Coordinates of C-alpha atoms in Angstrom, one line a residue:
M1 CA 154.2 98.4 80.4
K2 CA 154.6 99.0 84.1
R3 CA 153.4 96.1 86.2
I4 CA 150.9 96.9 88.9
S5 CA 150.6 94.6 91.9
I6 CA 148.7 94.6 95.3
K7 CA 149.7 92.5 98.2
T8 CA 147.2 89.8 99.1
A9 CA 146.5 91.0 102.6
K10 CA 145.8 94.5 101.4
L11 CA 143.5 93.2 98.6
R12 CA 141.4 91.2 101.0
R13 CA 141.1 94.2 103.3
V14 CA 139.9 96.4 100.5
C15 CA 137.5 93.8 99.2
R16 CA 135.8 93.6 102.5
I17 CA 134.7 97.2 102.3
A18 CA 134.2 97.5 98.6
V19 CA 130.9 96.9 96.8
A20 CA 132.6 95.0 94.0
N21 CA 136.0 93.7 93.0
I22 CA 136.9 94.2 89.4
V23 CA 139.7 92.4 87.8
I24 CA 140.8 93.9 84.5
G25 CA 143.1 92.1 82.1
L26 CA 145.5 94.4 80.4
A27 CA 146.2 94.0 76.7
G28 CA 149.4 92.3 76.0
S29 CA 150.0 91.3 79.6
S30 CA 148.9 88.4 81.7
H31 CA 149.0 90.4 85.0
A32 CA 145.8 91.3 86.8
Y33 CA 144.8 94.9 87.6
A34 CA 142.6 95.4 90.7
A35 CA 140.1 98.3 90.8
L36 CA 137.0 99.2 92.8
S37 CA 133.5 99.9 91.5
S38 CA 130.8 101.8 93.4
I39 CA 127.1 102.3 93.1
S40 CA 126.7 105.7 91.6
N41 CA 122.9 106.0 91.4
V42 CA 119.8 104.1 92.4
T43 CA 116.4 104.8 91.0
L44 CA 113.6 103.3 93.1
Y45 CA 110.1 102.5 91.9
P46 CA 107.1 101.3 93.9
G47 CA 108.0 97.7 93.1
S48 CA 111.5 97.6 91.8
A49 CA 114.8 99.5 91.4
T50 CA 117.4 100.4 88.9
V51 CA 121.0 100.2 90.1
E52 CA 123.9 102.0 88.3
R53 CA 127.6 101.4 88.9
Q54 CA 130.7 102.9 87.4
I55 CA 134.1 101.3 86.8
K56 CA 137.2 103.1 85.7
V57 CA 138.9 101.1 82.8
P58 CA 142.6 101.6 82.3
A59 CA 144.0 102.3 78.8
K60 CA 144.6 99.4 76.5
S61 CA 142.3 97.0 78.4
T62 CA 140.7 94.2 76.4
R63 CA 138.7 92.4 79.1
I64 CA 137.0 93.2 82.4
D65 CA 135.7 90.8 85.0
I66 CA 133.2 92.4 87.4
S67 CA 132.8 90.2 90.4
C68 CA 131.0 90.2 93.8
L69 CA 127.8 91.5 92.2
P70 CA 124.6 90.4 93.8
A71 CA 122.7 87.6 92.1
S72 CA 119.4 89.1 92.9
F73 CA 119.0 91.1 89.7
D74 CA 117.5 90.0 86.4
L75 CA 120.3 89.4 83.9
E76 CA 118.0 90.3 81.0
T77 CA 117.8 93.9 82.3
L78 CA 121.6 94.4 82.3
R79 CA 122.7 97.5 80.3
L80 CA 126.3 98.4 79.5
T81 CA 127.3 101.9 78.5
A82 CA 130.9 102.9 77.6
S83 CA 132.5 106.3 77.4
P84 CA 133.4 107.7 74.0
G85 CA 136.4 105.9 72.3
M86 CA 135.6 102.6 74.1
Q87 CA 134.1 99.6 72.1
L88 CA 132.1 96.9 73.9
G89 CA 132.1 93.3 72.8
D90 CA 130.3 90.2 74.1
F91 CA 129.5 89.6 77.8
R92 CA 128.5 86.6 79.9
A93 CA 127.7 86.0 83.6
D94 CA 128.6 83.4 86.2
D95 CA 126.9 82.8 89.5
T96 CA 129.1 81.4 92.3
E97 CA 129.2 81.2 96.1
Q98 CA 131.5 83.7 97.6
S99 CA 133.0 83.8 101.1
D100 CA 133.3 86.9 103.4
A101 CA 137.0 87.0 102.6
Q102 CA 136.2 87.6 98.9
C103 CA 133.2 89.9 99.0
A104 CA 131.9 92.6 101.4
S105 CA 129.6 91.4 104.1
T106 CA 126.1 92.8 104.5
A107 CA 124.3 94.1 107.5
R108 CA 122.4 90.8 107.6
D109 CA 125.7 88.9 107.8
Q110 CA 126.9 91.1 110.7
R111 CA 123.6 90.5 112.6
V112 CA 124.1 86.7 112.0
K113 CA 127.6 86.9 113.5
A114 CA 126.4 89.0 116.4
L115 CA 123.6 86.5 117.2
Q116 CA 126.1 83.6 116.9
T117 CA 128.4 85.3 119.4
Q118 CA 125.5 86.0 121.8
L119 CA 124.4 82.3 121.5
A120 CA 128.0 81.1 122.2
S121 CA 128.1 83.4 125.3
L122 CA 124.8 82.0 126.6
N123 CA 126.0 78.4 126.0
A124 CA 129.1 79.1 128.1
R125 CA 126.9 80.6 130.9
A126 CA 124.6 77.6 130.7
Q127 CA 127.6 75.2 131.2
A128 CA 128.8 77.2 134.2
V129 CA 125.3 77.1 135.7
E130 CA 125.1 73.4 135.2
L131 CA 128.5 73.0 137.0
S132 CA 127.0 75.0 139.9
A133 CA 123.9 72.8 139.9
A134 CA 126.0 69.6 140.0
Y135 CA 128.1 71.0 142.8
L136 CA 125.0 71.9 144.9
K137 CA 123.5 68.4 144.3
K138 CA 126.7 66.8 145.6
V139 CA 126.9 69.1 148.6
S140 CA 123.2 68.4 149.4
E141 CA 123.7 64.7 149.3
D142 CA 126.9 64.9 151.5
N143 CA 125.2 67.2 154.1
T144 CA 121.7 65.7 154.3
E145 CA 122.8 63.0 156.8
T146 CA 125.2 65.3 158.7
G147 CA 122.6 68.0 159.0
A148 CA 120.0 65.6 160.3
K149 CA 122.3 64.2 162.9
I150 CA 123.3 67.6 164.3
G151 CA 119.9 69.1 163.8
L152 CA 120.9 72.2 161.8
P153 CA 117.9 73.5 159.8
E154 CA 119.9 76.4 158.6
V155 CA 121.9 73.9 156.4
S156 CA 118.7 73.0 154.6
R157 CA 117.6 76.6 154.2
S158 CA 120.9 77.6 152.8
L159 CA 120.9 74.8 150.2
Q160 CA 117.3 75.7 149.2
A161 CA 118.2 79.4 148.7
S162 CA 121.3 78.5 146.6
G163 CA 119.4 75.9 144.6
Y164 CA 116.6 78.3 143.9
Q165 CA 119.0 81.0 142.6
V166 CA 120.9 78.5 140.4
F167 CA 117.9 76.9 138.8
T168 CA 116.1 80.2 138.3
Q169 CA 119.2 81.4 136.5
R170 CA 119.4 78.2 134.4
D171 CA 115.8 78.6 133.3
G172 CA 116.3 82.2 132.3
I173 CA 119.4 81.3 130.3
K174 CA 117.4 78.6 128.5
R175 CA 114.7 81.0 127.5
Q176 CA 117.3 83.4 126.2
Q177 CA 119.0 80.6 124.2
D178 CA 115.7 79.6 122.6
E179 CA 114.9 83.2 121.7
V180 CA 118.3 83.9 120.2
Q181 CA 118.2 80.6 118.3
K182 CA 114.8 81.4 116.9
R183 CA 116.0 84.8 115.7
L184 CA 119.1 83.3 114.2
D185 CA 117.2 80.6 112.3
A186 CA 114.7 83.2 110.9
L187 CA 117.5 85.5 109.8
Q188 CA 119.4 82.7 108.1
K189 CA 116.2 81.4 106.4
D190 CA 115.2 84.9 105.2
G191 CA 118.7 85.3 103.7
S192 CA 118.7 82.0 101.8
G193 CA 120.4 82.4 98.5
S194 CA 121.9 85.8 99.5
S195 CA 125.4 84.4 99.6
A196 CA 125.3 83.8 95.8
T197 CA 127.2 86.4 93.9
R198 CA 127.5 87.1 90.2
T199 CA 130.5 87.9 88.0
I200 CA 130.1 89.7 84.6
H201 CA 132.8 89.1 82.0
V202 CA 132.9 91.8 79.4
A203 CA 135.1 91.9 76.3
L204 CA 136.1 95.5 75.2
D205 CA 138.6 97.6 73.5
A206 CA 139.7 100.7 75.4
P207 CA 142.8 102.2 73.7
S208 CA 142.6 105.3 75.9
G209 CA 140.7 103.9 78.9
G210 CA 137.5 105.4 80.1
V211 CA 134.5 104.7 82.3
L212 CA 132.2 101.7 82.0
T213 CA 128.6 102.1 83.4
I214 CA 126.5 99.1 84.1
A215 CA 122.8 99.2 85.1
Y216 CA 120.4 96.5 86.1
D217 CA 116.9 96.1 87.5
T218 CA 116.0 94.3 90.7
Q219 CA 112.7 93.5 92.3
R220 CA 114.4 93.1 95.7
A221 CA 114.1 96.8 96.4
G222 CA 111.5 99.6 96.2
W223 CA 109.7 102.3 98.0
I224 CA 106.3 103.2 99.2
P225 CA 104.8 106.7 100.0
A226 CA 103.9 107.6 103.5
Y227 CA 102.5 110.8 105.0
Q228 CA 102.1 112.5 108.4
A229 CA 99.3 115.0 109.0
T230 CA 99.7 117.1 112.2
L231 CA 96.8 119.3 113.2
D232 CA 97.1 122.3 115.4
S233 CA 93.5 122.8 116.5
S234 CA 94.1 126.1 118.3
N235 CA 95.0 128.0 115.1
G236 CA 93.3 125.8 112.5
E237 CA 96.5 124.8 110.7
L238 CA 97.6 121.5 109.2
T239 CA 101.2 120.4 108.5
L240 CA 101.3 117.8 105.8
E241 CA 104.6 116.0 105.6
R242 CA 105.5 113.8 102.6
R243 CA 107.7 110.8 103.3
A244 CA 109.1 107.7 101.6
L245 CA 109.9 104.3 103.0
V246 CA 112.7 102.6 101.2
A247 CA 113.8 99.0 101.7
Q248 CA 116.1 96.6 99.8
A249 CA 117.2 93.0 100.2
T250 CA 119.5 92.7 97.2
G251 CA 122.3 90.9 99.0
E252 CA 124.6 93.9 99.3
D253 CA 124.4 97.0 101.5
W254 CA 124.0 100.4 99.8
R255 CA 126.5 102.8 101.4
G256 CA 126.7 106.5 100.4
V257 CA 124.5 106.1 97.3
K258 CA 122.5 108.7 95.5
L259 CA 118.8 107.9 95.6
R260 CA 116.1 108.9 93.2
L261 CA 112.4 108.0 93.8
S262 CA 110.1 107.7 90.9
T263 CA 106.3 107.3 90.9
G264 CA 106.4 105.4 87.6
T265 CA 106.1 101.6 87.3
P266 CA 108.3 100.1 84.7
T267 CA 106.7 97.2 82.8
R268 CA 108.1 94.7 80.4
N269 CA 105.1 94.6 78.2
T270 CA 104.7 98.0 76.6
R271 CA 102.4 96.9 73.7
A272 CA 99.1 98.7 73.6
P273 CA 96.0 96.5 73.9
E274 CA 94.2 95.4 70.7
P275 CA 90.5 96.1 70.5
A276 CA 88.3 93.0 71.0
V277 CA 85.1 92.3 69.2
W278 CA 82.0 93.1 71.3
R279 CA 79.4 90.4 71.0
L280 CA 76.0 90.4 72.7
A281 CA 73.9 87.4 73.7
I282 CA 70.4 87.0 75.2
S283 CA 69.1 84.3 77.5
Q284 CA 66.2 82.0 76.7
P285 CA 62.8 83.1 77.8
R286 CA 61.6 81.8 81.2
T287 CA 58.6 79.4 81.3
A288 CA 55.4 80.6 82.9
S289 CA 55.8 78.0 85.7
A290 CA 59.2 79.3 86.7
S291 CA 59.0 81.2 89.9
A292 CA 60.7 84.5 90.5
P293 CA 64.0 84.0 92.5
M294 CA 63.9 85.1 96.1
P295 CA 66.3 87.9 97.0
T296 CA 69.4 86.6 98.7
L297 CA 71.7 88.2 101.1
A298 CA 75.1 89.2 99.9
A299 CA 77.8 86.5 100.5
P300 CA 80.1 87.4 103.3
P301 CA 83.6 88.6 102.2
P302 CA 86.2 86.0 101.9
A303 CA 88.4 85.4 105.0
P304 CA 91.8 87.1 104.8
P305 CA 94.6 84.8 103.8
M306 CA 96.5 83.1 106.5
P307 CA 100.0 84.5 107.0
M308 CA 102.7 82.5 105.3
P309 CA 104.9 80.4 107.6
A310 CA 108.5 81.4 107.9
E311 CA 109.6 78.0 106.4
M312 CA 107.5 78.6 103.3
R313 CA 108.8 82.2 102.9
A314 CA 112.4 80.9 103.1
S315 CA 111.7 78.4 100.4
Q316 CA 110.7 81.1 97.9
D317 CA 113.1 82.3 95.3
A318 CA 115.5 85.0 96.6
N319 CA 114.6 87.0 93.5
T320 CA 110.9 87.4 94.3
P321 CA 109.7 91.0 94.5
L322 CA 110.3 92.7 97.9
F323 CA 107.3 95.1 97.3
A324 CA 104.0 94.4 95.6
P325 CA 103.9 96.7 92.6
V326 CA 101.7 99.7 93.1
Q327 CA 99.9 101.5 90.3
I328 CA 100.5 105.3 90.6
D329 CA 98.7 107.5 88.0
G330 CA 99.8 110.9 87.0
A331 CA 101.0 113.1 84.2
F332 CA 103.4 110.3 83.3
M333 CA 105.5 110.3 86.5
T334 CA 107.1 112.4 89.2
Q335 CA 110.6 111.9 90.6
F336 CA 112.1 112.9 94.0
E337 CA 115.7 113.4 94.6
I338 CA 116.9 112.4 98.1
P339 CA 119.5 115.1 99.1
G340 CA 123.0 114.0 99.9
R341 CA 123.9 110.3 100.0
A342 CA 122.1 107.6 101.9
D343 CA 122.9 104.2 103.5
V344 CA 120.3 101.4 103.0
P345 CA 121.3 98.0 104.5
S346 CA 120.3 94.8 102.7
D347 CA 118.0 93.6 105.5
A348 CA 114.6 94.5 104.1
Q349 CA 114.1 97.0 107.0
K350 CA 112.3 100.2 106.0
V351 CA 114.4 103.4 106.0
G352 CA 112.4 106.6 106.1
F353 CA 113.2 109.8 104.2
T354 CA 111.4 113.1 104.3
L355 CA 110.6 114.5 100.9
G356 CA 109.1 117.8 102.0
S357 CA 106.3 119.4 104.0
Q358 CA 103.7 122.2 103.7
R359 CA 101.4 124.1 105.9
M360 CA 97.8 124.8 105.0
P361 CA 94.8 126.4 106.8
V362 CA 91.9 124.0 107.5
K363 CA 88.3 124.3 108.5
L364 CA 87.4 122.2 111.6
S365 CA 84.0 120.7 112.1
A366 CA 82.4 117.9 114.1
R367 CA 80.7 115.3 111.8
V368 CA 78.0 113.0 113.2
V369 CA 76.2 110.1 111.5
P370 CA 73.5 109.7 114.2
R371 CA 71.7 106.8 112.6
Q372 CA 74.9 104.7 112.9
S373 CA 76.7 106.2 116.0
T374 CA 76.2 108.8 118.6
Q375 CA 79.9 109.7 118.5
A376 CA 81.1 112.9 116.9
W377 CA 84.3 113.0 114.8
L378 CA 86.7 116.0 114.3
I379 CA 87.1 116.6 110.6
A380 CA 89.7 119.0 109.1
T381 CA 89.1 120.0 105.5
A382 CA 91.4 122.0 103.2
D383 CA 91.9 122.6 99.5
R384 CA 93.3 119.7 97.6
P385 CA 97.1 120.1 97.5
N386 CA 98.7 120.5 94.1
G387 CA 100.9 117.9 92.5
L388 CA 100.9 114.1 92.5
W389 CA 100.3 112.4 95.8
P390 CA 100.6 108.6 95.5
E391 CA 98.5 106.3 97.6
G392 CA 99.9 105.6 101.0
D393 CA 99.3 105.5 104.8
V394 CA 98.7 108.8 106.6
Q395 CA 99.8 109.0 110.3
L396 CA 97.4 111.4 112.1
R397 CA 98.5 113.6 115.0
R398 CA 96.3 116.1 116.8
D399 CA 97.8 118.7 119.1
G400 CA 101.0 116.6 119.6
E401 CA 99.1 113.3 120.2
Q402 CA 99.0 110.3 117.9
V403 CA 95.3 109.6 117.0
G404 CA 95.5 106.9 114.3
T405 CA 96.1 106.1 110.7
T406 CA 94.1 106.4 107.5
R407 CA 94.6 105.9 103.7
W408 CA 95.4 108.9 101.5
S409 CA 92.7 107.8 99.0
D410 CA 90.1 107.9 101.7
A411 CA 91.0 111.5 102.6
L412 CA 91.4 113.0 99.1
G413 CA 88.3 114.1 97.2
D414 CA 87.9 115.8 93.8
D415 CA 88.6 119.3 95.1
E416 CA 89.3 119.0 98.9
L417 CA 91.3 117.1 101.5
A418 CA 89.3 115.8 104.5
L419 CA 91.0 114.1 107.4
S420 CA 89.4 112.7 110.4
F421 CA 91.3 113.3 113.6
G422 CA 89.4 111.0 116.0
R423 CA 86.5 111.5 118.3
D424 CA 85.4 114.8 119.5
E425 CA 84.3 114.1 123.1
Q426 CA 83.0 117.6 123.6
V427 CA 80.1 117.2 121.2
F428 CA 77.1 115.4 122.6
V429 CA 74.8 113.5 120.3
S430 CA 71.4 111.8 121.1
K431 CA 68.7 110.3 119.0
A432 CA 65.1 109.3 119.7
D433 CA 62.0 108.0 117.9
G434 CA 59.9 110.7 116.2
A435 CA 56.3 111.3 117.1
D436 CA 54.9 109.9 113.8
S437 CA 56.6 106.5 113.9
T438 CA 54.1 103.7 113.3
G439 CA 54.0 100.0 112.8
A440 CA 53.0 98.4 109.5
L441 CA 49.5 99.5 108.5
K442 CA 47.5 97.6 105.9
A443 CA 45.3 99.6 103.6
R444 CA 42.1 98.5 101.8
D445 CA 43.8 98.6 98.3
G446 CA 46.1 95.7 99.2
R447 CA 49.0 97.9 100.1
T448 CA 50.9 98.3 103.3
S449 CA 52.5 101.5 104.6
K450 CA 55.0 102.0 107.4
T451 CA 56.3 105.3 108.8
F452 CA 59.4 105.6 110.9
S453 CA 61.1 108.8 112.0
M454 CA 64.0 109.9 114.1
R455 CA 64.9 113.0 116.1
Y456 CA 68.6 113.9 116.3
T457 CA 70.0 116.4 118.8
V458 CA 73.6 117.7 118.8
K459 CA 75.0 119.9 121.6
N460 CA 78.3 121.8 121.7
L461 CA 80.1 121.3 125.0
H462 CA 83.2 123.2 123.9
R463 CA 84.0 126.6 125.3
T464 CA 84.3 128.0 121.8
P465 CA 82.0 127.8 118.8
I466 CA 82.2 124.8 116.5
A467 CA 80.8 123.9 113.1
V468 CA 78.7 120.7 113.1
E469 CA 77.7 118.5 110.2
I470 CA 74.8 116.0 110.6
V471 CA 74.8 113.4 107.9
E472 CA 71.8 111.2 107.2
A473 CA 71.2 108.4 104.7
T474 CA 67.6 108.5 103.3
P475 CA 66.0 105.4 101.8
I476 CA 66.0 105.0 98.0
S477 CA 63.6 102.8 96.0
D478 CA 64.3 101.7 92.4
A479 CA 61.1 99.6 92.2
S480 CA 57.9 101.1 90.7
D481 CA 55.6 99.4 93.3
L482 CA 57.7 100.5 96.3
A483 CA 57.1 104.2 97.1
V484 CA 59.1 106.2 99.6
S485 CA 57.9 109.6 101.0
T486 CA 60.6 111.6 102.8
T487 CA 60.1 114.5 105.2
L488 CA 63.1 116.4 106.6
K489 CA 62.8 119.3 109.0
P490 CA 64.4 121.6 108.6
E491 CA 65.5 121.2 105.0
P492 CA 69.2 120.0 104.8
E493 CA 71.8 122.4 103.3
D494 CA 73.2 119.6 101.2
A495 CA 70.8 117.3 99.3
S496 CA 73.6 115.2 97.8
W497 CA 76.4 114.9 100.4
Q498 CA 79.8 114.6 98.6
G499 CA 77.9 113.7 95.4
H500 CA 76.2 110.6 96.9
Q501 CA 72.6 110.0 96.0
G502 CA 70.2 109.6 99.0
I503 CA 72.7 111.1 101.5
V504 CA 71.9 114.6 102.9
A505 CA 73.6 116.8 105.5
W506 CA 72.6 119.6 107.8
R507 CA 75.3 122.1 108.7
R508 CA 75.1 124.3 111.8
S509 CA 77.5 126.6 113.7
L510 CA 76.9 126.1 117.4
A511 CA 78.1 128.5 120.0
A512 CA 79.4 127.2 123.4
G513 CA 76.6 125.3 125.1
Q514 CA 74.2 125.6 122.1
Q515 CA 72.3 122.7 120.6
A516 CA 70.6 121.9 117.3
T517 CA 67.8 119.4 116.6
V518 CA 66.8 117.9 113.2
N519 CA 64.0 115.5 112.3
A520 CA 63.9 112.8 109.6
S521 CA 60.6 110.9 108.7
Y522 CA 60.1 108.3 106.1
T523 CA 56.9 106.5 104.9
V524 CA 57.3 103.4 102.8
T525 CA 54.3 102.0 100.8
Y526 CA 54.4 98.6 99.2
P527 CA 52.1 95.6 98.2
S528 CA 50.9 93.7 101.2
D529 CA 51.9 90.4 99.7
R530 CA 55.5 91.5 99.3
T531 CA 58.4 91.8 101.7
V532 CA 60.6 94.8 101.8
Y533 CA 64.2 94.3 102.7
G534 CA 66.3 97.0 104.4
L535 CA 63.6 98.5 106.7
P536 CA 64.7 99.2 110.3

């Protein structure tokens, strides 16, 4: 059998740019055969990823050692697939620390080296400035007495100017040193454990050679959906762009890989839930002396969690998920193929990809909720787009300007898409008390009534016509002894706005300079010895 050898210098150079170094033992020979593996495909899920690699196996091989693999994947998810004619035996894994001379460096390693070089340069500059400061101090001490004797104030001014320049430069360098050191410490902490690599030892029988495919799952990678909606208000057209943000921190850079995005969420537990017994229970009757509980205000929402300190994040296991899993529902799942091949560095920085875009006509209207705000908001509505649109952030742009961000779920209804593109300053809104508003009036039958009414006026200050939607929440009573009488003038076009009970809407088309006025009046009647909550 012909002996194959590679010089040590060449092997190290190849290993620096290769994703993995595979040492294959040939049958009947003690010599090592060096080959290169590469990532062939990566399937990304909202909270994880599946990585596939391929290795060419020479004929008559009986063992393969796959080294320089990242240790960030779950070994239980490892799958081995051999080409026809190749038999696989047992396999085991070893985790070791590898140096840059043995395995390829990542983008994080390169940034660490760059920061270290920058810090060394700053340290050298700081030492040079300290020498200048020491020299100025000596010159000042030597010339203080001489300058005083000959009466030269310019000596003092010259020393002050030079000293100010030196010490200002020293303080600036010190701030740069602190900033670079802080970034270096954070980068090294965030990369804790990333230097650990894994070697997979596989026993096989390959009389004719072939290709060995290995696949494994990792939670240190994933993707999230993102969208951009751009409105052209002049022609009533919306451009909706579908995007994906991909990130990974597996410990190795992905270079020139084929990416596939999936809306599915793999789960270890695929067992269907068992039905549980449904049991009912009833409380004991209350005694006659027990007083009815007083209504209480809802508890305030819990405070948001404090951000985790960097030192605590660094202490976490390097295999913890990079993305929080996101549940995406659909007719099973949808996949997106990223065209070409992509590079994703192992630095947890998000890399954006455009999955496609579509244009759609929209209807523009100004929506006002005058009871809550006298501001008008520009709303663009369109038919609900076809297909599966996972939850994500939507960047909103109006006529070339960024206006804000919303969530896709907040904009998507059952049959339409409604996006708010910020305030419409050309729609004037005012409100005032109605003529029939009264205080609390006590009747003879032991009941109290109160009437409150509002008058809303909306005026179009645009030079072109615009549709206006005035939305009002009317009071609702679920108690038999609390009566509500509602009078709306004119009658609203929508008595159940977007399917919500007790919310109505007036719709008007206003020409330039035209205004519309609506009135809402409510009378509430209740026992005089009771208190009604929620009244204005």
